[in-house]
Amino acid sequence: MKQTKLEWDDELLSKYNISGPRYTSYPTALEFTEDYQSTDYLSCLSQLSDDKSLSLYIHIPYCQNICYYCACNKIITKDKSKAEKYIGYLIKEIELVAKNVGDNKLRQIHWGGGTPTYLSVSQITSIMNSIRHCFKVPNDESIEISIEIDPRAIAIEDIQPLAELGFNRMSMGVQDFNPVVQKAVNRIQSFELTNNMIIEARKHGFKSINLDLIYGLPFQNKETFEQTLQQVIEISPDRISVFNYAHLPHRFKPQRRINGDNLPSAAEKLSIFQYIIDTLQDSGYLYIGMDHFAKPDDELALAQQAGCLHRNFQGYTTHQEYELIGVGVSSIGSINGQYHQNVRDVDSYYELLDQSKLPSWRGAKVNRDDLLRKAVIFELICHFELDLTQMEAIYNISFKAYFENELEMLKPYEKDGLVCISPTVIRVTNRGRLLIRNICMVFDAYMNELHQLNSFSKVI
Ligand code: SF4
């Protein structure tokens, strides 16, 4: 698949570099309320028709060590007995949910955290056994089972048993290989360790291997990051995610251990990001969209080409038709377009499950306008193009009349060469792709200045 290169324009990037959502859902999680409760969730589950395919997200909140940049919902502990108790409750939740989903087939399973590999292989096996017992799971390679691996928290010998359990996709955090940066963020992880783990994973049939990087960490500069990126290219993962570090110590306690004086300047960050974009594209990776790159033959790139790329809480994903169920603390699911999130703390989680209740915290009952705007935003963020005629046919609207204000708001973007608008199509240009969040924000009915300033990271 050919892709023309992204256009980098310093002036425009500075002009539009405001804060904005990453649109892993619409409405964003900020709009979730406690009006949505387990009864709503149960009614969504029971309304699933029997021919639906399901995707299951499992959240394991435990980590052995703290990474100072972390903004995830996790529990740092070396006391492994805590995980044992959690597993018992997780299995109870899986059983409760599965009872309500009818005859639907599970096609995708994703393990995230925290650190899923904080659990031993035998603990992971007991959860997988429960999933296979409770859900209809195809007994062949058609099911995608992915796991976030921390190479510091798994023995290389454990890769084979994971493959035998059915795991066939993998994502691994790297962030930066530079020892000074690693020390400053308390994550010491050598190139050799990472590389050996990936060689082993490939040997056992893992596909779509992803590495995560972060730019904007303390002591990073373009020169230090050049070496990290060259090492990553040498590993040759199928996908690379590059995240912008947002230093928000008032919101995320671990970040208080990072001295703000050691962070790269805004200009240095931009130059690292430009280097990443140029280098990855020159090395044959395609820019999928917001922070994500993939080789042309990777499933993400193929899904984008086929027009079926989707977004959910794990970022970009294939198979937009799958309904998503989340289990474990803080996990989020989406059924029939409605969103549901579990309680965030383990004590409340245990308490609700002790009463045989689903551990619901909050969610969003979406209306028709939400669904329409979600379709527009996800189409733009996944495919950089919106077929207005198709939207009109599906939603029975006149696009021009329904989105009169939004089309007006897009005019400056058109003038700056970020979008091309015709009566039938809105197309994001190569110059506009890096600013896709801004373009999506135009269609976000919940967007206001307060949200932007207080809740989201910068778009670049
Ligand atoms: S970045 Fe990942 S491994 Fe590190 S503390 Fe956060 S969740 Fe745990």
CSV table of C-alpha atoms and ligand atoms in Angstrom, one decimal:
chain,number,residue,atom,x,y,z
A,1,MET,CA,0.0,0.0,0.0
A,2,LYS,CA,1.4,3.4,-1.0
A,3,GLN,CA,1.0,6.4,1.2
A,4,THR,CA,2.2,9.9,0.4
A,5,LYS,CA,4.2,11.4,3.2
A,6,LEU,CA,2.8,13.6,5.9
A,7,GLU,CA,3.5,17.2,5.5
A,8,TRP,CA,5.2,18.9,8.4
A,9,ASP,CA,4.5,22.7,8.9
A,10,ASP,CA,6.0,24.2,12.0
A,11,GLU,CA,3.8,27.3,11.9
A,12,LEU,CA,0.5,25.4,11.5
A,13,LEU,CA,1.5,22.9,14.2
A,14,SER,CA,2.2,25.6,16.7
A,15,LYS,CA,-1.0,27.4,15.7
A,16,TYR,CA,-3.2,24.4,16.3
A,17,ASN,CA,-1.3,22.7,19.1
A,18,ILE,CA,-4.1,23.0,21.7
A,19,SER,CA,-5.4,20.3,24.1
A,20,GLY,CA,-7.9,17.8,22.8
A,21,PRO,CA,-9.4,14.3,23.3
A,22,ARG,CA,-7.8,11.2,21.8
A,23,TYR,CA,-11.3,10.0,20.8
A,24,THR,CA,-11.0,6.4,22.0
A,25,SER,CA,-14.8,6.8,22.5
A,26,TYR,CA,-17.5,9.3,21.7
A,27,PRO,CA,-18.7,10.8,23.9
A,28,THR,CA,-15.4,10.8,25.7
A,29,ALA,CA,-15.1,9.2,29.2
A,30,LEU,CA,-15.5,12.7,30.7
A,31,GLU,CA,-19.2,12.5,29.8
A,32,PHE,CA,-19.7,9.2,31.5
A,33,THR,CA,-22.1,9.5,34.4
A,34,GLU,CA,-23.3,7.4,37.3
A,35,ASP,CA,-26.9,7.7,35.8
A,36,TYR,CA,-25.8,4.7,33.8
A,37,GLN,CA,-25.8,1.6,36.1
A,38,SER,CA,-25.5,-2.1,36.0
A,39,THR,CA,-29.3,-2.5,35.1
A,40,ASP,CA,-28.6,-0.4,31.9
A,41,TYR,CA,-25.6,-2.6,31.2
A,42,LEU,CA,-27.5,-5.8,31.7
A,43,SER,CA,-30.3,-4.6,29.4
A,44,CYS,CA,-27.6,-3.8,26.7
A,45,LEU,CA,-26.1,-7.3,27.1
A,46,SER,CA,-29.5,-9.0,26.9
A,47,GLN,CA,-30.4,-7.1,23.8
A,48,LEU,CA,-27.3,-8.4,21.9
A,49,SER,CA,-28.5,-10.4,18.9
A,50,ASP,CA,-27.1,-13.9,18.7
A,51,ASP,CA,-25.1,-13.3,15.6
A,52,LYS,CA,-22.8,-10.7,17.2
A,53,SER,CA,-19.1,-11.1,17.5
A,54,LEU,CA,-17.6,-10.1,20.8
A,55,SER,CA,-14.3,-8.7,21.9
A,56,LEU,CA,-13.2,-9.1,25.5
A,57,TYR,CA,-10.9,-6.7,27.4
A,58,ILE,CA,-9.3,-7.9,30.7
A,59,HIS,CA,-7.7,-5.4,33.0
A,60,ILE,CA,-5.0,-6.6,35.3
A,61,PRO,CA,-4.1,-3.6,37.5
A,62,TYR,CA,-0.9,-4.8,39.2
A,63,CYS,CA,2.7,-3.8,38.5
A,64,GLN,CA,5.8,-4.7,40.4
A,65,ASN,CA,7.6,-1.3,40.0
A,66,ILE,CA,6.4,2.2,39.3
A,67,CYS,CA,7.3,4.0,36.1
A,68,TYR,CA,7.3,7.7,37.0
A,69,TYR,CA,5.6,8.9,33.8
A,70,CYS,CA,2.7,6.5,34.4
A,71,ALA,CA,-0.9,7.8,34.1
A,72,CYS,CA,-2.7,4.4,34.2
A,73,ASN,CA,-5.0,2.9,36.8
A,74,LYS,CA,-2.6,0.5,38.5
A,75,ILE,CA,-1.6,-0.9,41.9
A,76,ILE,CA,2.1,-1.2,42.7
A,77,THR,CA,2.8,-4.2,44.9
A,78,LYS,CA,5.3,-7.0,45.3
A,79,ASP,CA,2.8,-9.0,47.3
A,80,LYS,CA,1.6,-11.5,44.7
A,81,SER,CA,-1.1,-12.9,47.0
A,82,LYS,CA,-3.1,-9.7,46.2
A,83,ALA,CA,-3.3,-10.9,42.6
A,84,GLU,CA,-4.6,-14.3,43.6
A,85,LYS,CA,-7.6,-12.7,45.4
A,86,TYR,CA,-8.2,-10.5,42.3
A,87,ILE,CA,-8.2,-13.4,40.0
A,88,GLY,CA,-11.0,-15.1,42.0
A,89,TYR,CA,-13.2,-12.1,41.6
A,90,LEU,CA,-12.3,-11.6,38.0
A,91,ILE,CA,-13.4,-15.1,37.2
A,92,LYS,CA,-16.6,-14.4,39.1
A,93,GLU,CA,-17.2,-11.3,36.9
A,94,ILE,CA,-16.5,-13.3,33.7
A,95,GLU,CA,-19.1,-15.8,34.8
A,96,LEU,CA,-21.7,-13.2,35.6
A,97,VAL,CA,-21.2,-11.3,32.3
A,98,ALA,CA,-21.1,-14.5,30.2
A,99,LYS,CA,-24.5,-15.6,31.6
A,100,ASN,CA,-26.0,-12.6,29.9
A,101,VAL,CA,-24.5,-12.6,26.4
A,102,GLY,CA,-26.4,-15.5,24.8
A,103,ASP,CA,-24.8,-17.4,22.0
A,104,ASN,CA,-22.4,-14.8,20.7
A,105,LYS,CA,-18.9,-15.8,19.7
A,106,LEU,CA,-15.8,-14.3,21.2
A,107,ARG,CA,-13.5,-13.3,18.4
A,108,GLN,CA,-10.9,-11.1,20.1
A,109,ILE,CA,-9.4,-11.0,23.6
A,110,HIS,CA,-7.1,-8.3,24.8
A,111,TRP,CA,-5.2,-8.3,28.1
A,112,GLY,CA,-4.1,-4.9,29.4
A,113,GLY,CA,-3.1,-3.2,32.6
A,114,GLY,CA,-1.1,-2.5,34.7
A,115,THR,CA,1.0,-5.4,33.8
A,116,PRO,CA,-0.8,-8.6,32.7
A,117,THR,CA,2.5,-10.5,33.0
A,118,TYR,CA,2.6,-9.6,36.7
A,119,LEU,CA,0.5,-12.8,36.9
A,120,SER,CA,2.2,-16.2,36.6
A,121,VAL,CA,1.5,-18.4,33.6
A,122,SER,CA,-0.6,-20.7,35.8
A,123,GLN,CA,-2.7,-17.7,37.0
A,124,ILE,CA,-3.2,-16.6,33.4
A,125,THR,CA,-4.1,-20.2,32.5
A,126,SER,CA,-6.9,-20.3,35.1
A,127,ILE,CA,-8.4,-17.1,33.7
A,128,MET,CA,-8.2,-18.3,30.1
A,129,ASN,CA,-9.8,-21.6,31.2
A,130,SER,CA,-12.7,-19.7,32.7
A,131,ILE,CA,-13.1,-17.6,29.5
A,132,ARG,CA,-13.1,-20.7,27.3
A,133,HIS,CA,-15.6,-22.4,29.7
A,134,CYS,CA,-18.0,-19.4,29.8
A,135,PHE,CA,-17.9,-18.0,26.3
A,136,LYS,CA,-18.1,-19.6,22.9
A,137,VAL,CA,-14.5,-19.3,21.8
A,138,PRO,CA,-13.3,-20.6,18.4
A,139,ASN,CA,-10.8,-23.3,18.8
A,140,ASP,CA,-8.6,-22.2,15.9
A,141,GLU,CA,-6.3,-19.3,14.9
A,142,SER,CA,-9.2,-17.1,13.8
A,143,ILE,CA,-9.4,-15.7,17.3
A,144,GLU,CA,-7.0,-12.8,18.1
A,145,ILE,CA,-5.6,-13.0,21.6
A,146,SER,CA,-3.3,-10.1,22.5
A,147,ILE,CA,-1.4,-9.3,25.7
A,148,GLU,CA,0.6,-6.3,26.9
A,149,ILE,CA,4.0,-7.7,27.9
A,150,ASP,CA,6.5,-6.2,30.3
A,151,PRO,CA,9.7,-8.0,29.4
A,152,ARG,CA,11.0,-7.2,32.9
A,153,ALA,CA,8.1,-9.1,34.4
A,154,ILE,CA,8.2,-12.3,32.4
A,155,ALA,CA,10.7,-15.0,31.9
A,156,ILE,CA,11.6,-15.8,28.2
A,157,GLU,CA,10.6,-19.4,28.9
A,158,ASP,CA,7.0,-18.2,29.5
A,159,ILE,CA,6.5,-17.1,25.9
A,160,GLN,CA,6.0,-20.6,24.6
A,161,PRO,CA,3.3,-21.5,27.2
A,162,LEU,CA,1.5,-18.2,26.4
A,163,ALA,CA,1.5,-19.2,22.8
A,164,GLU,CA,0.1,-22.6,23.7
A,165,LEU,CA,-2.7,-20.9,25.6
A,166,GLY,CA,-3.7,-19.2,22.3
A,167,PHE,CA,-2.0,-15.8,22.7
A,168,ASN,CA,-1.0,-14.7,19.2
A,169,ARG,CA,-0.6,-10.9,19.4
A,170,MET,CA,1.7,-8.8,21.7
A,171,SER,CA,2.4,-5.3,22.7
A,172,MET,CA,5.4,-4.2,24.7
A,173,GLY,CA,6.4,-0.9,26.4
A,174,VAL,CA,9.9,0.4,25.6
A,175,GLN,CA,9.5,4.2,25.8
A,176,ASP,CA,13.3,4.9,25.4
A,177,PHE,CA,16.4,2.8,25.4
A,178,ASN,CA,18.7,5.6,26.6
A,179,PRO,CA,20.0,4.6,30.1
A,180,VAL,CA,19.9,8.2,31.4
A,181,VAL,CA,16.3,8.6,30.4
A,182,GLN,CA,15.4,5.1,31.7
A,183,LYS,CA,16.9,6.0,35.1
A,184,ALA,CA,15.0,9.3,35.3
A,185,VAL,CA,11.7,7.5,34.7
A,186,ASN,CA,12.6,4.4,36.8
A,187,ARG,CA,12.2,1.9,34.0
A,188,ILE,CA,15.4,0.0,33.3
A,189,GLN,CA,14.9,-2.2,30.3
A,190,SER,CA,17.8,-3.1,28.0
A,191,PHE,CA,17.6,-3.4,24.2
A,192,GLU,CA,18.9,-7.0,24.5
A,193,LEU,CA,16.1,-8.0,26.9
A,194,THR,CA,13.4,-6.5,24.6
A,195,ASN,CA,14.9,-7.8,21.4
A,196,ASN,CA,15.3,-11.4,22.8
A,197,MET,CA,11.7,-11.4,24.0
A,198,ILE,CA,10.5,-10.4,20.5
A,199,ILE,CA,12.7,-13.0,18.7
A,200,GLU,CA,11.2,-15.6,21.1
A,201,ALA,CA,7.6,-14.4,20.5
A,202,ARG,CA,8.1,-14.5,16.7
A,203,LYS,CA,9.5,-18.1,17.0
A,204,HIS,CA,6.2,-19.1,18.7
A,205,GLY,CA,4.0,-17.5,16.1
A,206,PHE,CA,3.1,-14.1,17.6
A,207,LYS,CA,2.0,-11.6,14.9
A,208,SER,CA,1.3,-7.8,14.9
A,209,ILE,CA,4.0,-7.2,17.5
A,210,ASN,CA,3.8,-3.6,18.8
A,211,LEU,CA,6.3,-1.5,20.6
A,212,ASP,CA,5.4,1.6,22.6
A,213,LEU,CA,7.6,4.7,22.7
A,214,ILE,CA,7.2,8.0,24.5
A,215,TYR,CA,8.7,11.3,23.5
A,216,GLY,CA,8.9,14.3,25.8
A,217,LEU,CA,10.6,12.3,28.7
A,218,PRO,CA,13.3,13.8,30.9
A,219,PHE,CA,16.8,14.2,29.3
A,220,GLN,CA,15.5,13.2,25.9
A,221,ASN,CA,16.7,15.2,22.9
A,222,LYS,CA,16.8,14.5,19.2
A,223,GLU,CA,20.3,13.0,19.3
A,224,THR,CA,19.5,10.6,22.2
A,225,PHE,CA,16.2,9.5,20.6
A,226,GLU,CA,17.9,8.9,17.2
A,227,GLN,CA,19.7,5.9,18.8
A,228,THR,CA,16.5,4.6,20.4
A,229,LEU,CA,14.6,4.8,17.2
A,230,GLN,CA,17.4,3.0,15.2
A,231,GLN,CA,17.4,0.2,17.8
A,232,VAL,CA,13.6,-0.1,17.5
A,233,ILE,CA,13.9,-0.2,13.7
A,234,GLU,CA,16.5,-3.0,14.1
A,235,ILE,CA,13.9,-5.0,16.1
A,236,SER,CA,11.5,-4.3,13.3
A,237,PRO,CA,8.1,-4.5,15.1
A,238,ASP,CA,5.0,-4.7,13.0
A,239,ARG,CA,3.5,-1.7,14.7
A,240,ILE,CA,5.0,1.2,16.6
A,241,SER,CA,3.0,3.6,18.9
A,242,VAL,CA,4.6,6.9,19.8
A,243,PHE,CA,3.0,8.8,22.6
A,244,ASN,CA,3.5,12.4,23.7
A,245,TYR,CA,4.4,12.6,27.4
A,246,ALA,CA,2.0,14.9,29.1
A,247,HIS,CA,3.6,16.1,32.4
A,248,LEU,CA,0.6,16.6,34.8
A,249,PRO,CA,2.0,16.0,38.3
A,250,HIS,CA,-1.0,17.6,39.9
A,251,ARG,CA,-3.2,14.8,38.4
A,252,PHE,CA,-0.8,11.8,38.4
A,253,LYS,CA,1.2,11.3,41.6
A,254,PRO,CA,4.1,9.2,40.2
A,255,GLN,CA,4.9,12.1,37.8
A,256,ARG,CA,5.9,14.2,40.9
A,257,ARG,CA,9.2,12.1,40.9
A,258,ILE,CA,10.0,13.7,37.5
A,259,ASN,CA,11.8,17.0,37.7
A,260,GLY,CA,10.1,19.4,35.3
A,261,ASP,CA,13.4,21.2,34.7
A,262,ASN,CA,14.8,18.0,33.0
A,263,LEU,CA,12.0,17.8,30.4
A,264,PRO,CA,12.8,18.8,26.8
A,265,SER,CA,11.5,22.1,25.6
A,266,ALA,CA,8.4,22.3,23.4
A,267,ALA,CA,10.7,23.0,20.4
A,268,GLU,CA,12.9,20.0,21.2
A,269,LYS,CA,9.8,17.8,21.6
A,270,LEU,CA,8.5,18.9,18.2
A,271,SER,CA,11.9,18.2,16.6
A,272,ILE,CA,12.0,14.7,18.2
A,273,PHE,CA,8.5,14.1,16.8
A,274,GLN,CA,9.4,15.3,13.4
A,275,TYR,CA,12.4,13.0,13.4
A,276,ILE,CA,10.2,10.1,14.4
A,277,ILE,CA,7.7,10.7,11.6
A,278,ASP,CA,10.3,11.2,8.9
A,279,THR,CA,12.4,8.2,10.0
A,280,LEU,CA,9.6,5.7,10.4
A,281,GLN,CA,8.1,6.7,7.0
A,282,ASP,CA,11.5,6.4,5.4
A,283,SER,CA,11.9,3.0,7.0
A,284,GLY,CA,8.7,1.7,5.3
A,285,TYR,CA,6.1,2.3,8.1
A,286,LEU,CA,2.8,3.8,7.3
A,287,TYR,CA,1.2,6.5,9.4
A,288,ILE,CA,-2.1,4.9,10.5
A,289,GLY,CA,-3.2,7.9,12.5
A,290,MET,CA,-2.8,9.5,15.9
A,291,ASP,CA,0.5,8.2,17.3
A,292,HIS,CA,0.3,4.9,15.4
A,293,PHE,CA,2.6,3.4,12.7
A,294,ALA,CA,2.4,0.0,11.0
A,295,LYS,CA,4.1,-2.0,8.3
A,296,PRO,CA,2.0,-2.1,5.1
A,297,ASP,CA,1.2,-5.8,5.6
A,298,ASP,CA,0.1,-5.4,9.2
A,299,GLU,CA,-3.5,-6.0,10.1
A,300,LEU,CA,-4.0,-2.3,11.1
A,301,ALA,CA,-2.7,-1.0,7.7
A,302,LEU,CA,-4.8,-3.6,5.9
A,303,ALA,CA,-8.0,-2.7,7.9
A,304,GLN,CA,-7.4,1.0,7.1
A,305,GLN,CA,-7.1,0.2,3.4
A,306,ALA,CA,-10.3,-1.9,3.6
A,307,GLY,CA,-12.2,0.9,5.3
A,308,CYS,CA,-12.9,-1.1,8.5
A,309,LEU,CA,-10.4,0.4,11.0
A,310,HIS,CA,-12.0,1.3,14.3
A,311,ARG,CA,-11.1,3.0,17.6
A,312,ASN,CA,-11.7,1.9,21.1
A,313,PHE,CA,-10.0,2.1,24.5
A,314,GLN,CA,-7.0,0.2,23.2
A,315,GLY,CA,-6.5,2.8,20.4
A,316,TYR,CA,-6.9,1.7,16.8
A,317,THR,CA,-8.3,-1.8,16.3
A,318,THR,CA,-9.5,-4.0,13.5
A,319,HIS,CA,-13.1,-5.3,13.2
A,320,GLN,CA,-15.4,-2.3,13.9
A,321,GLU,CA,-18.4,-4.6,14.1
A,322,TYR,CA,-17.3,-6.4,17.3
A,323,GLU,CA,-19.1,-5.5,20.5
A,324,LEU,CA,-16.7,-4.8,23.4
A,325,ILE,CA,-17.0,-6.2,26.9
A,326,GLY,CA,-14.6,-5.0,29.6
A,327,VAL,CA,-13.9,-7.0,32.8
A,328,GLY,CA,-11.7,-6.1,35.8
A,329,VAL,CA,-11.4,-2.8,37.7
A,330,SER,CA,-11.8,0.4,35.6
A,331,SER,CA,-12.4,-1.5,32.4
A,332,ILE,CA,-14.6,0.0,29.7
A,333,GLY,CA,-16.9,-1.8,27.3
A,334,SER,CA,-19.2,-0.7,24.5
A,335,ILE,CA,-22.3,-2.6,23.6
A,336,ASN,CA,-24.8,-1.4,21.0
A,337,GLY,CA,-23.1,2.0,21.1
A,338,GLN,CA,-23.6,2.5,24.8
A,339,TYR,CA,-20.6,2.8,27.1
A,340,HIS,CA,-20.1,1.1,30.4
A,341,GLN,CA,-17.2,1.4,32.9
A,342,ASN,CA,-16.4,-0.7,36.0
A,343,VAL,CA,-15.5,0.7,39.4
A,344,ARG,CA,-11.9,1.8,39.7
A,345,ASP,CA,-10.8,0.5,43.1
A,346,VAL,CA,-10.5,-3.2,44.0
A,347,ASP,CA,-12.4,-2.9,47.3
A,348,SER,CA,-15.6,-1.6,45.6
A,349,TYR,CA,-15.0,-4.2,42.9
A,350,TYR,CA,-14.9,-7.0,45.5
A,351,GLU,CA,-17.8,-5.6,47.5
A,352,LEU,CA,-20.2,-5.6,44.5
A,353,LEU,CA,-19.1,-9.0,43.3
A,354,ASP,CA,-19.6,-10.4,46.8
A,355,GLN,CA,-23.3,-9.3,46.3
A,356,SER,CA,-23.3,-11.1,42.9
A,357,LYS,CA,-23.7,-7.7,41.3
A,358,LEU,CA,-21.9,-6.5,38.2
A,359,PRO,CA,-19.2,-4.0,39.3
A,360,SER,CA,-20.5,-1.1,37.3
A,361,TRP,CA,-19.4,2.5,38.1
A,362,ARG,CA,-20.7,4.6,35.3
A,363,GLY,CA,-21.3,4.9,31.6
A,364,ALA,CA,-23.0,6.8,28.8
A,365,LYS,CA,-26.5,6.3,27.3
A,366,VAL,CA,-25.9,7.6,23.8
A,367,ASN,CA,-28.6,9.2,21.7
A,368,ARG,CA,-29.0,9.4,18.0
A,369,ASP,CA,-27.0,12.6,17.7
A,370,ASP,CA,-24.1,11.0,19.7
A,371,LEU,CA,-24.1,8.0,17.3
A,372,LEU,CA,-24.1,10.2,14.2
A,373,ARG,CA,-21.2,12.4,15.6
A,374,LYS,CA,-19.3,9.3,16.7
A,375,ALA,CA,-19.6,7.9,13.1
A,376,VAL,CA,-18.3,11.2,11.7
A,377,ILE,CA,-15.4,11.5,14.2
A,378,PHE,CA,-14.4,7.8,13.9
A,379,GLU,CA,-14.5,7.8,10.2
A,380,LEU,CA,-12.2,10.9,10.1
A,381,ILE,CA,-9.8,9.6,12.7
A,382,CYS,CA,-9.6,6.2,11.1
A,383,HIS,CA,-9.7,6.9,7.4
A,384,PHE,CA,-9.1,10.6,7.0
A,385,GLU,CA,-12.1,10.8,4.7
A,386,LEU,CA,-15.8,11.2,5.2
A,387,ASP,CA,-18.3,10.2,2.6
A,388,LEU,CA,-21.1,12.7,3.1
A,389,THR,CA,-23.5,10.9,0.8
A,390,GLN,CA,-23.1,7.7,2.8
A,391,MET,CA,-23.7,9.5,6.1
A,392,GLU,CA,-26.9,11.1,4.6
A,393,ALA,CA,-28.1,7.7,3.5
A,394,ILE,CA,-27.4,5.9,6.8
A,395,TYR,CA,-28.7,8.6,9.1
A,396,ASN,CA,-31.4,10.1,6.9
A,397,ILE,CA,-30.1,13.6,7.1
A,398,SER,CA,-29.0,16.4,4.9
A,399,PHE,CA,-25.3,16.7,6.0
A,400,LYS,CA,-25.1,20.3,4.9
A,401,ALA,CA,-28.1,21.3,7.0
A,402,TYR,CA,-27.4,19.1,10.1
A,403,PHE,CA,-23.8,20.2,10.3
A,404,GLU,CA,-24.2,23.8,9.1
A,405,ASN,CA,-22.2,25.3,12.0
A,406,GLU,CA,-19.5,22.6,11.9
A,407,LEU,CA,-19.0,23.2,8.1
A,408,GLU,CA,-18.6,26.9,8.9
A,409,MET,CA,-16.1,26.1,11.7
A,410,LEU,CA,-14.1,24.0,9.2
A,411,LYS,CA,-13.5,26.9,6.9
A,412,PRO,CA,-10.3,28.1,8.5
A,413,TYR,CA,-9.0,24.5,8.4
A,414,GLU,CA,-9.8,24.5,4.7
A,415,LYS,CA,-8.1,27.8,4.2
A,416,ASP,CA,-5.0,26.5,6.0
A,417,GLY,CA,-4.9,23.4,3.7
A,418,LEU,CA,-5.8,20.9,6.4
A,419,VAL,CA,-9.0,19.6,4.8
A,420,CYS,CA,-10.6,19.6,1.3
A,421,ILE,CA,-14.4,19.9,1.3
A,422,SER,CA,-16.6,19.1,-1.6
A,423,PRO,CA,-20.4,18.6,-1.6
A,424,THR,CA,-19.9,14.8,-1.2
A,425,VAL,CA,-16.6,14.3,0.7
A,426,ILE,CA,-14.5,15.8,3.5
A,427,ARG,CA,-10.9,14.7,3.0
A,428,VAL,CA,-8.1,15.4,5.5
A,429,THR,CA,-4.9,16.4,3.6
A,430,ASN,CA,-1.4,15.1,4.3
A,431,ARG,CA,-0.8,18.5,6.0
A,432,GLY,CA,-3.9,18.0,8.2
A,433,ARG,CA,-3.4,14.4,9.3
A,434,LEU,CA,-1.2,15.3,12.3
A,435,LEU,CA,-4.0,17.7,13.4
A,436,ILE,CA,-6.8,15.2,13.1
A,437,ARG,CA,-7.8,15.7,16.7
A,438,ASN,CA,-8.5,19.3,16.0
A,439,ILE,CA,-10.6,18.5,13.0
A,440,CYS,CA,-12.6,15.9,15.0
A,441,MET,CA,-13.2,18.4,17.8
A,442,VAL,CA,-15.2,20.5,15.4
A,443,PHE,CA,-17.9,17.8,15.4
A,444,ASP,CA,-17.8,17.1,19.2
A,445,ALA,CA,-21.0,18.5,20.7
A,446,TYR,CA,-19.5,18.3,24.2
A,447,MET,CA,-16.4,20.3,23.5
A,448,ASN,CA,-15.8,23.6,25.3
A,449,GLU,CA,-12.9,25.5,26.4
A,450,LEU,CA,-13.0,24.2,30.0
A,451,HIS,CA,-12.8,20.7,28.8
A,452,GLN,CA,-9.9,21.4,26.5
A,453,LEU,CA,-7.9,23.2,29.1
A,454,ASN,CA,-8.4,20.9,32.0
A,455,SER,CA,-8.8,17.4,30.8
A,456,PHE,CA,-6.8,16.6,27.7
A,457,SER,CA,-3.3,16.4,26.5
A,458,LYS,CA,-1.8,18.6,23.7
A,459,VAL,CA,-2.7,17.3,20.2
A,460,ILE,CA,1.1,17.2,19.2
B,1,SF4,S1,3.7,2.3,32.8
B,1,SF4,FE1,2.8,0.3,32.7
B,1,SF4,S2,4.4,-0.9,33.9
B,1,SF4,FE2,4.8,1.2,34.4
B,1,SF4,S3,3.7,1.6,36.3
B,1,SF4,FE3,2.4,2.2,34.6
B,1,SF4,S4,1.1,0.5,34.1
B,1,SF4,FE4,2.8,-0.3,35.3
